[in-house]
CSV table of N, CA and C in Angstrom, one decimal:
chain,number,residue,atom,x,y,z
A,1,MET,N,2.2,8.1,10.3
A,1,MET,CA,1.8,8.8,9.3
A,1,MET,C,1.2,10.2,9.8
A,2,THR,N,1.9,10.9,10.8
A,2,THR,CA,1.9,12.1,11.6
A,2,THR,C,2.2,13.2,10.9
A,3,ARG,N,3.2,13.1,9.6
A,3,ARG,CA,3.7,14.5,9.2
A,3,ARG,C,2.5,15.4,9.0
A,4,CYS,N,1.6,15.0,8.5
A,4,CYS,CA,0.6,15.7,8.0
A,4,CYS,C,0.0,16.5,9.2
A,5,ASP,N,-0.1,16.1,10.1
A,5,ASP,CA,-0.5,16.8,11.6
A,5,ASP,C,0.3,17.8,11.9
A,6,ARG,N,1.6,17.7,11.7
A,6,ARG,CA,2.7,18.9,11.7
A,6,ARG,C,2.8,20.2,10.9
A,7,ARG,N,2.0,19.8,9.7
A,7,ARG,CA,2.1,20.8,8.6
A,7,ARG,C,1.3,22.0,8.8
A,8,PRO,N,1.9,23.3,8.6
A,8,PRO,CA,0.8,24.3,8.9
A,8,PRO,C,-0.6,24.1,8.2
A,9,GLU,N,-0.7,23.7,7.0
A,9,GLU,CA,-1.8,23.4,6.3
A,9,GLU,C,-2.2,21.9,5.9
A,10,PRO,N,-3.0,21.5,6.8
A,10,PRO,CA,-3.3,19.8,6.9
A,10,PRO,C,-4.0,19.6,5.8
A,11,ALA,N,-4.6,20.5,5.1
A,11,ALA,CA,-5.5,20.3,4.0
A,11,ALA,C,-4.6,19.7,2.7
A,12,ALA,N,-3.2,20.4,3.1
A,12,ALA,CA,-2.3,19.7,1.6
A,12,ALA,C,-2.2,18.4,1.7
A,13,CYS,N,-2.6,17.5,2.8
A,13,CYS,CA,-2.2,16.2,3.1
A,13,CYS,C,-3.0,15.5,2.2
A,14,GLY,N,-2.6,14.2,1.5
A,14,GLY,CA,-3.3,13.3,0.9
A,14,GLY,C,-4.2,12.4,2.1
A,15,ARG,N,-5.4,11.9,1.4
A,15,ARG,CA,-6.3,11.0,2.2
A,15,ARG,C,-5.8,9.4,2.0
A,16,LEU,N,-6.1,8.7,3.1
A,16,LEU,CA,-5.9,7.4,3.0
A,16,LEU,C,-7.2,6.5,2.8
A,17,ARG,N,-7.2,5.7,2.2
A,17,ARG,CA,-8.4,4.8,2.1
A,17,ARG,C,-8.0,3.2,1.8
A,18,LEU,N,-8.6,2.4,2.8
A,18,LEU,CA,-8.0,1.0,2.9
A,18,LEU,C,-9.1,0.0,2.3
A,19,TYR,N,-8.6,-0.8,1.6
A,19,TYR,CA,-9.3,-2.2,1.6
A,19,TYR,C,-9.0,-3.3,2.5
A,20,LEU,N,-9.8,-3.7,3.5
A,20,LEU,CA,-9.5,-4.7,4.7
A,20,LEU,C,-10.0,-6.0,4.2
A,21,GLY,N,-8.8,-6.9,4.3
A,21,GLY,CA,-9.4,-8.2,3.7
A,21,GLY,C,-9.2,-9.2,5.2
A,22,TYR,N,-9.7,-10.3,4.9
A,22,TYR,CA,-9.5,-11.3,6.1
A,22,TYR,C,-8.5,-12.4,5.9
A,23,ALA,N,-8.1,-12.7,4.5
A,23,ALA,CA,-7.1,-13.5,4.4
A,23,ALA,C,-6.6,-13.3,3.1
A,24,PRO,N,-5.4,-13.9,2.4
A,24,PRO,CA,-4.8,-13.7,1.2
A,24,PRO,C,-6.0,-14.4,0.3
A,25,GLY,N,-6.1,-13.6,-1.0
A,25,GLY,CA,-7.1,-14.1,-1.8
A,25,GLY,C,-8.5,-13.8,-1.8
A,26,ALA,N,-8.6,-12.8,-0.5
A,26,ALA,CA,-9.8,-12.2,-0.3
A,26,ALA,C,-10.6,-11.4,-1.4
A,27,GLY,N,-9.7,-10.6,-2.1
A,27,GLY,CA,-10.2,-9.7,-3.2
A,27,GLY,C,-9.9,-8.4,-2.9
A,28,THR,N,-9.3,-8.1,-2.1
A,28,THR,CA,-8.8,-6.6,-1.9
A,28,THR,C,-8.3,-6.1,-3.1
A,29,THR,N,-7.0,-6.8,-3.4
A,29,THR,CA,-6.2,-6.2,-4.7
A,29,THR,C,-7.2,-5.9,-5.8
A,30,CYS,N,-7.9,-6.8,-5.9
A,30,CYS,CA,-9.0,-6.7,-7.3
A,30,CYS,C,-9.6,-5.4,-6.8
A,31,ALA,N,-10.2,-5.3,-5.8
A,31,ALA,CA,-11.1,-4.2,-5.2
A,31,ALA,C,-10.1,-2.9,-5.4
A,32,LEU,N,-9.0,-2.9,-5.2
A,32,LEU,CA,-8.0,-1.8,-5.4
A,32,LEU,C,-7.7,-1.5,-6.6
A,33,PHE,N,-7.8,-2.3,-7.6
A,33,PHE,CA,-7.3,-1.9,-9.1
A,33,PHE,C,-8.7,-1.6,-9.5
A,34,SER,N,-9.9,-2.3,-9.3
A,34,SER,CA,-11.2,-1.7,-9.8
A,34,SER,C,-11.5,-0.4,-9.7
A,35,GLU,N,-11.1,-0.1,-8.4
A,35,GLU,CA,-11.5,1.6,-7.8
A,35,GLU,C,-10.6,2.5,-8.5
A,36,GLY,N,-9.3,2.0,-8.9
A,36,GLY,CA,-8.2,2.8,-9.7
A,36,GLY,C,-9.0,2.9,-11.1
A,37,HIS,N,-9.5,2.2,-11.8
A,37,HIS,CA,-10.1,2.2,-13.1
A,37,HIS,C,-11.5,3.0,-12.8
A,38,ARG,N,-12.3,3.0,-11.8
A,38,ARG,CA,-13.5,3.7,-11.9
A,38,ARG,C,-13.1,5.2,-11.6
A,39,ARG,N,-11.8,5.2,-10.6
A,39,ARG,CA,-11.5,6.9,-10.6
A,39,ARG,C,-11.0,7.4,-11.9
A,40,ALA,N,-10.2,6.8,-12.6
A,40,ALA,CA,-9.6,7.1,-14.0
A,40,ALA,C,-10.7,7.4,-14.6
A,41,GLU,N,-11.8,6.6,-15.1
A,41,GLU,CA,-12.8,6.8,-15.9
A,41,GLU,C,-13.6,7.9,-15.4
A,42,HIS,N,-13.5,8.7,-14.3
A,42,HIS,CA,-14.0,9.6,-14.0
A,42,HIS,C,-13.1,11.1,-13.8
A,43,GLY,N,-11.8,10.7,-14.4
A,43,GLY,CA,-11.0,11.8,-15.0
A,43,GLY,C,-10.0,12.1,-13.8
A,44,THR,N,-9.8,11.1,-13.0
A,44,THR,CA,-8.9,11.3,-11.7
A,44,THR,C,-7.6,10.8,-12.3
A,45,ASP,N,-6.5,11.7,-11.8
A,45,ASP,CA,-5.2,11.1,-12.3
A,45,ASP,C,-4.6,9.9,-11.4
A,46,VAL,N,-4.7,8.6,-11.7
A,46,VAL,CA,-4.4,7.6,-10.9
A,46,VAL,C,-3.2,6.9,-11.4
A,47,VAL,N,-2.3,6.5,-10.5
A,47,VAL,CA,-1.1,5.5,-10.9
A,47,VAL,C,-1.1,4.3,-10.0
A,48,VAL,N,-0.6,3.5,-10.2
A,48,VAL,CA,-0.2,2.4,-9.6
A,48,VAL,C,1.2,2.3,-9.1
A,49,ALA,N,1.4,2.7,-7.7
A,49,ALA,CA,2.9,2.8,-7.2
A,49,ALA,C,3.4,1.5,-7.2
A,50,ILE,N,2.6,0.3,-6.7
A,50,ILE,CA,2.8,-0.9,-6.3
A,50,ILE,C,1.7,-1.9,-6.5
A,51,GLY,N,1.8,-3.0,-7.1
A,51,GLY,CA,0.6,-4.0,-7.3
A,51,GLY,C,1.2,-5.2,-7.4
A,52,GLU,N,0.6,-5.9,-6.3
A,52,GLU,CA,1.1,-7.3,-5.9
A,52,GLU,C,0.1,-8.5,-6.8
A,53,THR,N,0.3,-9.0,-7.8
A,53,THR,CA,-0.7,-9.8,-8.3
A,53,THR,C,-0.6,-11.1,-8.1
A,54,HIS,N,0.4,-11.8,-7.5
A,54,HIS,CA,1.1,-13.0,-7.2
A,54,HIS,C,0.7,-14.0,-8.5
A,55,GLY,N,0.9,-13.5,-9.4
A,55,GLY,CA,0.6,-14.3,-10.7
A,55,GLY,C,-1.0,-14.9,-10.9
A,56,ARG,N,-1.5,-14.4,-10.3
A,56,ARG,CA,-3.5,-14.5,-10.7
A,56,ARG,C,-3.8,-13.7,-11.9
A,57,PRO,N,-4.3,-14.5,-12.8
A,57,PRO,CA,-4.2,-13.9,-14.1
A,57,PRO,C,-5.6,-12.8,-14.0
A,58,HIS,N,-6.5,-13.2,-13.3
A,58,HIS,CA,-7.9,-12.2,-13.2
A,58,HIS,C,-7.4,-11.0,-12.6
A,59,THR,N,-6.3,-10.8,-11.4
A,59,THR,CA,-5.9,-9.7,-11.0
A,59,THR,C,-4.7,-9.1,-11.9
A,60,GLU,N,-3.9,-9.9,-12.7
A,60,GLU,CA,-3.3,-9.1,-13.6
A,60,GLU,C,-4.1,-8.2,-14.8
A,61,ALA,N,-4.8,-9.1,-15.2
A,61,ALA,CA,-5.9,-8.4,-16.2
A,61,ALA,C,-6.4,-7.0,-15.7
A,62,LEU,N,-6.4,-6.8,-14.4
A,62,LEU,CA,-7.1,-5.6,-13.8
A,62,LEU,C,-6.3,-4.6,-13.9
A,63,LEU,N,-4.9,-4.6,-14.1
A,63,LEU,CA,-4.0,-3.7,-14.2
A,63,LEU,C,-4.0,-3.3,-15.7
A,64,ALA,N,-4.7,-3.6,-16.7
A,64,ALA,CA,-4.5,-3.4,-17.9
A,64,ALA,C,-5.5,-1.7,-18.0
A,65,GLY,N,-4.7,-1.0,-18.7
A,65,GLY,CA,-5.4,0.3,-18.7
A,65,GLY,C,-4.8,1.3,-17.7
A,66,LEU,N,-4.5,0.7,-16.7
A,66,LEU,CA,-3.8,1.6,-15.7
A,66,LEU,C,-2.3,2.1,-15.9
A,67,GLU,N,-2.0,3.3,-15.3
A,67,GLU,CA,-0.7,3.6,-15.6
A,67,GLU,C,0.2,3.1,-14.3
A,68,ILE,N,1.2,2.4,-14.7
A,68,ILE,CA,1.8,1.7,-13.7
A,68,ILE,C,3.1,2.4,-13.6
A,69,ILE,N,3.5,2.9,-12.3
A,69,ILE,CA,4.9,3.3,-12.1
A,69,ILE,C,6.0,2.2,-12.0
A,70,PRO,N,6.9,2.3,-12.9
A,70,PRO,CA,7.9,0.8,-12.5
A,70,PRO,C,8.5,0.5,-11.4
A,71,PRO,N,8.3,-0.5,-10.8
A,71,PRO,CA,9.0,-0.6,-9.5
A,71,PRO,C,10.5,-0.6,-9.5
A,72,ALA,N,11.0,0.1,-8.4
A,72,ALA,CA,12.4,0.2,-8.0
A,72,ALA,C,13.0,-1.2,-7.8
A,73,LYS,N,14.1,-1.7,-8.8
A,73,LYS,CA,14.9,-2.9,-8.5
A,73,LYS,C,16.0,-2.6,-7.3
A,74,VAL,N,15.5,-3.5,-6.2
A,74,VAL,CA,16.6,-3.4,-5.2
A,74,VAL,C,17.4,-4.6,-4.8
A,75,PRO,N,18.8,-4.7,-5.2
A,75,PRO,CA,19.5,-6.0,-4.9
A,75,PRO,C,19.5,-6.3,-3.5
A,76,TYR,N,19.5,-7.3,-3.1
A,76,TYR,CA,19.5,-7.8,-1.6
A,76,TYR,C,19.8,-9.3,-1.6
A,77,GLN,N,21.1,-9.5,-1.1
A,77,GLN,CA,21.5,-10.8,-0.5
A,77,GLN,C,21.4,-11.7,-2.0
A,78,GLY,N,22.0,-11.2,-3.3
A,78,GLY,CA,22.2,-11.8,-4.6
A,78,GLY,C,21.0,-12.0,-5.3
A,79,THR,N,19.8,-11.1,-4.7
A,79,THR,CA,18.6,-11.3,-5.6
A,79,THR,C,18.0,-10.1,-5.7
A,80,THR,N,17.2,-9.7,-6.7
A,80,THR,CA,16.6,-8.3,-7.0
A,80,THR,C,15.1,-8.2,-6.5
A,81,PHE,N,14.7,-7.5,-5.7
A,81,PHE,CA,13.3,-7.4,-5.3
A,81,PHE,C,13.0,-6.2,-5.8
A,82,GLU,N,11.4,-6.4,-6.1
A,82,GLU,CA,10.7,-4.6,-6.7
A,82,GLU,C,10.2,-4.4,-5.5
A,83,GLU,N,10.2,-2.8,-5.3
A,83,GLU,CA,9.6,-2.0,-4.2
A,83,GLU,C,9.1,-1.0,-4.9
A,84,ILE,N,8.4,-0.1,-4.1
A,84,ILE,CA,7.8,1.2,-4.6
A,84,ILE,C,9.1,2.0,-5.1
A,85,ASP,N,8.9,2.4,-6.2
A,85,ASP,CA,10.0,3.7,-6.6
A,85,ASP,C,9.4,5.1,-6.1
A,86,LEU,N,9.7,5.2,-4.9
A,86,LEU,CA,8.9,6.3,-4.2
A,86,LEU,C,9.2,7.7,-5.0
A,87,GLY,N,10.5,7.9,-5.4
A,87,GLY,CA,10.7,9.1,-5.8
A,87,GLY,C,10.3,9.3,-7.2
A,88,ALA,N,10.0,8.4,-7.7
A,88,ALA,CA,9.4,8.3,-9.2
A,88,ALA,C,7.7,8.9,-8.9
A,89,VAL,N,7.1,8.1,-8.0
A,89,VAL,CA,5.8,8.4,-7.8
A,89,VAL,C,5.7,10.1,-7.3
A,90,LEU,N,6.6,10.2,-6.3
A,90,LEU,CA,6.6,11.6,-5.9
A,90,LEU,C,6.8,12.6,-7.2
A,91,ALA,N,7.7,12.2,-8.1
A,91,ALA,CA,8.0,13.3,-9.0
A,91,ALA,C,6.8,13.1,-9.9
A,92,ARG,N,6.0,12.1,-10.2
A,92,ARG,CA,4.9,12.1,-11.0
A,92,ARG,C,3.7,13.0,-10.4
A,93,ARG,N,3.5,13.0,-9.1
A,93,ARG,CA,2.7,13.8,-8.3
A,93,ARG,C,1.3,13.4,-9.2
A,94,PRO,N,0.8,12.2,-8.9
A,94,PRO,CA,-0.5,12.1,-9.3
A,94,PRO,C,-1.4,12.2,-8.2
A,95,ALA,N,-2.9,12.5,-8.5
A,95,ALA,CA,-3.9,12.6,-7.5
A,95,ALA,C,-4.0,11.4,-6.5
A,96,VAL,N,-4.1,10.2,-7.0
A,96,VAL,CA,-4.2,9.2,-6.3
A,96,VAL,C,-3.0,8.1,-6.5
A,97,ALA,N,-2.4,7.4,-5.5
A,97,ALA,CA,-1.6,6.5,-5.8
A,97,ALA,C,-2.3,4.9,-5.3
A,98,LEU,N,-2.1,4.0,-5.9
A,98,LEU,CA,-2.6,2.7,-5.7
A,98,LEU,C,-1.5,2.0,-4.8
A,99,VAL,N,-1.3,1.5,-3.8
A,99,VAL,CA,-0.3,1.1,-3.0
A,99,VAL,C,-0.8,-0.3,-2.4
A,100,ASP,N,-0.4,-1.3,-2.9
A,100,ASP,CA,-1.0,-2.7,-2.7
A,100,ASP,C,-0.1,-3.3,-1.2
A,101,ASP,N,-0.8,-4.0,-0.4
A,101,ASP,CA,0.1,-4.8,0.7
A,101,ASP,C,0.6,-3.4,1.6
A,102,LEU,N,-0.1,-2.7,2.3
A,102,LEU,CA,0.3,-1.8,3.0
A,102,LEU,C,1.2,-2.2,4.2
A,103,ALA,N,1.2,-3.3,4.6
A,103,ALA,CA,2.1,-4.0,5.4
A,103,ALA,C,3.5,-4.6,5.2
A,104,HIS,N,3.5,-4.3,3.9
A,104,HIS,CA,4.9,-5.4,3.5
A,104,HIS,C,6.3,-4.6,4.0
A,105,ARG,N,6.9,-5.5,4.2
A,105,ARG,CA,8.2,-5.1,5.0
A,105,ARG,C,9.4,-5.1,3.6
A,106,ASN,N,9.8,-3.8,3.4
A,106,ASN,CA,10.7,-3.6,2.3
A,106,ASN,C,11.9,-4.0,2.6
A,107,VAL,N,12.9,-4.6,1.4
A,107,VAL,CA,14.1,-5.1,1.8
A,107,VAL,C,15.3,-4.0,2.1
A,108,PRO,N,16.0,-4.1,2.9
A,108,PRO,CA,17.0,-3.2,3.3
A,108,PRO,C,17.7,-2.6,2.1
A,109,GLY,N,17.8,-1.2,2.0
A,109,GLY,CA,18.2,-0.6,0.8
A,109,GLY,C,17.3,0.2,0.1
A,110,ALA,N,15.9,-0.3,0.4
A,110,ALA,CA,14.6,0.4,-0.4
A,110,ALA,C,14.2,1.7,0.1
A,111,GLY,N,14.9,2.2,1.2
A,111,GLY,CA,14.4,3.4,1.8
A,111,GLY,C,14.0,3.0,3.1
A,112,HIS,N,12.6,3.3,3.2
A,112,HIS,CA,12.0,2.9,4.3
A,112,HIS,C,11.7,1.7,4.7
A,113,ALA,N,11.8,1.1,6.0
A,113,ALA,CA,11.6,-0.3,6.5
A,113,ALA,C,10.2,-1.0,6.0
A,114,ARG,N,9.3,-0.2,6.1
A,114,ARG,CA,7.9,-0.7,5.7
A,114,ARG,C,7.1,0.3,4.6
A,115,ARG,N,6.2,-0.4,4.1
A,115,ARG,CA,5.4,0.3,2.7
A,115,ARG,C,4.4,1.2,3.3
A,116,TRP,N,3.9,1.2,4.8
A,116,TRP,CA,3.2,2.0,5.2
A,116,TRP,C,3.9,3.4,5.3
A,117,GLN,N,5.1,3.4,5.5
A,117,GLN,CA,6.1,4.6,5.7
A,117,GLN,C,6.4,5.2,4.4
A,118,ASP,N,6.2,4.4,3.3
A,118,ASP,CA,6.1,5.1,1.9
A,118,ASP,C,5.0,5.6,1.7
A,119,ALA,N,3.7,4.8,2.3
A,119,ALA,CA,2.4,5.7,2.0
A,119,ALA,C,2.6,6.9,2.6
A,120,GLY,N,3.1,7.0,3.9
A,120,GLY,CA,3.0,8.4,4.6
A,120,GLY,C,3.7,9.4,4.0
A,121,ASP,N,4.8,9.0,3.2
A,121,ASP,CA,5.4,10.1,2.3
A,121,ASP,C,4.3,10.9,1.3
A,122,LEU,N,3.8,9.9,0.6
A,122,LEU,CA,2.9,10.3,-0.6
A,122,LEU,C,1.8,10.9,0.1
A,123,LEU,N,1.5,10.6,1.2
A,123,LEU,CA,0.5,11.2,2.1
A,123,LEU,C,0.5,12.8,2.2
A,124,ALA,N,2.0,12.7,2.7
A,124,ALA,CA,2.5,14.3,3.2
A,124,ALA,C,2.7,15.1,1.9
A,125,ALA,N,3.0,14.3,0.8
A,125,ALA,CA,2.9,15.4,-0.2
A,125,ALA,C,1.8,15.6,-0.9
A,126,GLY,N,0.6,15.3,-0.2
A,126,GLY,CA,-0.7,15.7,-0.8
A,126,GLY,C,-1.3,14.5,-1.7
A,127,ILE,N,-0.7,13.4,-1.9
A,127,ILE,CA,-1.4,12.4,-3.0
A,127,ILE,C,-2.2,11.3,-2.1
A,128,ASP,N,-3.4,11.3,-2.6
A,128,ASP,CA,-4.3,10.4,-2.0
A,128,ASP,C,-3.9,8.9,-2.1
A,129,VAL,N,-3.9,7.9,-1.2
A,129,VAL,CA,-3.3,6.8,-1.1
A,129,VAL,C,-4.8,5.6,-1.0
A,130,ILE,N,-4.7,4.7,-1.9
A,130,ILE,CA,-5.8,3.7,-1.6
A,130,ILE,C,-4.7,2.5,-1.6
A,131,SER,N,-5.1,1.8,-0.5
A,131,SER,CA,-4.1,0.5,-0.3
A,131,SER,C,-5.0,-0.8,0.4
A,132,THR,N,-4.3,-1.8,0.9
A,132,THR,CA,-4.9,-3.1,1.3
A,132,THR,C,-4.4,-3.4,2.1
A,133,VAL,N,-4.9,-4.1,3.1
A,133,VAL,CA,-4.2,-4.5,4.2
A,133,VAL,C,-5.2,-5.8,4.9
A,134,ARG,N,-4.8,-6.8,5.5
A,134,ARG,CA,-5.4,-7.9,6.1
A,134,ARG,C,-5.7,-7.5,7.6
A,135,ILE,N,-6.8,-8.3,8.3
A,135,ILE,CA,-7.1,-8.0,9.5
A,135,ILE,C,-6.0,-8.5,10.3
A,136,GLY,N,-5.5,-9.5,10.1
A,136,GLY,CA,-4.0,-10.2,10.8
A,136,GLY,C,-2.9,-9.3,10.9
A,137,GLN,N,-2.9,-8.3,9.8
A,137,GLN,CA,-1.7,-7.6,9.9
A,137,GLN,C,-2.0,-6.2,10.8
A,138,LEU,N,-3.3,-6.0,11.2
A,138,LEU,CA,-3.2,-4.7,12.0
A,138,LEU,C,-2.5,-5.2,13.5
A,139,GLU,N,-1.7,-4.3,13.9
A,139,GLU,CA,-0.7,-4.3,14.9
A,139,GLU,C,-1.6,-5.1,16.4
A,140,SER,N,-2.5,-4.5,16.8
A,140,SER,CA,-3.3,-4.8,17.8
A,140,SER,C,-4.1,-6.0,17.8
A,141,LEU,N,-4.2,-6.7,16.8
A,141,LEU,CA,-5.0,-7.8,16.3
A,141,LEU,C,-4.2,-9.1,15.7
A,142,SER,N,-3.0,-8.7,15.4
A,142,SER,CA,-2.2,-9.8,15.0
A,142,SER,C,-1.8,-11.0,15.9
A,143,ASP,N,-1.9,-10.9,17.3
A,143,ASP,CA,-1.6,-12.1,18.1
A,143,ASP,C,-2.9,-13.0,18.4
A,144,VAL,N,-4.1,-12.1,18.3
A,144,VAL,CA,-5.3,-12.5,18.4
A,144,VAL,C,-5.5,-13.6,17.2
A,145,VAL,N,-5.4,-12.9,16.1
A,145,VAL,CA,-5.7,-13.8,14.7
A,145,VAL,C,-4.6,-15.0,14.7
A,146,GLU,N,-3.4,-14.8,15.2
A,146,GLU,CA,-2.4,-16.0,15.2
A,146,GLU,C,-2.9,-17.1,16.2
A,147,LYS,N,-3.4,-16.6,17.2
A,147,LYS,CA,-4.2,-17.5,18.2
A,147,LYS,C,-5.2,-18.4,17.6
A,148,ILE,N,-6.0,-17.9,16.8
A,148,ILE,CA,-7.0,-18.2,16.0
A,148,ILE,C,-6.7,-19.1,14.8
A,149,THR,N,-5.9,-18.7,14.1
A,149,THR,CA,-5.5,-19.3,12.8
A,149,THR,C,-4.0,-20.2,12.9
A,150,GLY,N,-3.3,-19.8,13.8
A,150,GLY,CA,-2.3,-20.6,14.0
A,150,GLY,C,-0.8,-20.1,13.2
A,151,VAL,N,-1.2,-18.9,12.6
A,151,VAL,CA,-0.5,-18.4,11.4
A,151,VAL,C,0.0,-17.0,12.0
A,152,PRO,N,1.4,-16.8,12.1
A,152,PRO,CA,1.8,-15.4,12.8
A,152,PRO,C,2.1,-14.6,11.5
A,153,HIS,N,1.9,-13.2,11.9
A,153,HIS,CA,1.8,-12.2,10.9
A,153,HIS,C,3.3,-11.4,11.3
A,154,ARG,N,4.4,-11.4,10.6
A,154,ARG,CA,5.6,-10.8,10.9
A,154,ARG,C,5.3,-9.1,10.3
A,155,GLU,N,4.5,-9.2,9.2
A,155,GLU,CA,4.3,-7.7,8.7
A,155,GLU,C,2.9,-7.3,9.2
A,156,THR,N,3.3,-5.8,9.8
A,156,THR,CA,2.0,-5.3,10.5
A,156,THR,C,1.9,-3.8,10.2
A,157,VAL,N,1.0,-3.4,10.5
A,157,VAL,CA,0.6,-1.8,10.1
A,157,VAL,C,0.2,-1.4,11.6
A,158,PRO,N,0.9,-0.3,12.1
A,158,PRO,CA,0.4,0.4,13.2
A,158,PRO,C,-1.0,0.7,13.2
A,159,ASP,N,-1.7,0.5,14.5
A,159,ASP,CA,-3.2,0.9,14.5
A,159,ASP,C,-3.6,2.4,14.0
A,160,PRO,N,-2.5,3.4,14.5
A,160,PRO,CA,-2.9,4.8,14.1
A,160,PRO,C,-2.8,5.0,12.6
A,161,VAL,N,-2.0,4.2,12.1
A,161,VAL,CA,-2.0,4.3,10.6
A,161,VAL,C,-3.4,3.8,10.0
A,162,VAL,N,-4.0,2.8,10.3
A,162,VAL,CA,-5.3,2.2,10.1
A,162,VAL,C,-6.6,3.7,10.3
A,163,ARG,N,-6.2,3.9,11.5
A,163,ARG,CA,-7.4,4.5,12.1
A,163,ARG,C,-7.4,6.0,11.3
A,164,ALA,N,-6.2,6.5,10.8
A,164,ALA,CA,-6.1,7.5,9.7
A,164,ALA,C,-6.9,7.7,8.7
A,165,ALA,N,-7.1,6.2,7.9
A,165,ALA,CA,-8.2,6.0,6.8
A,165,ALA,C,-9.5,6.2,7.0
């Protein structure tokens, strides 16, 4: 996410905010959508660039009333996956984009390899990004968390990306 550092006017770059959780189900996605509602109620132009509800009714209910950019349908190995439609979000140019699960690995053909790279493009375009990440997904801590929990994290976010928040 250093593209903004190379621009002549860094003020044109968006700001990154992260909700950090300890495990799946910790409530970061609910906090993300709730903040989206609060900002929208105060007049901020907010869109959901991608939201992972995992079929949880309470989480799905929090999407009601938020503008959702339909995900891109990306075919891969005989199945269709939903990824951020980066072009649509950039064309819409909201003030704030909600991007759930920053460490997500995009399927081949979706553009960037990782969702944090998608978020980097949004930030470089001057769009604020609010996202979620789990502690075990931090690159420098993933091996420590794996030793403690026994659960490997294949999807990680580089520490400089997190430090930028």
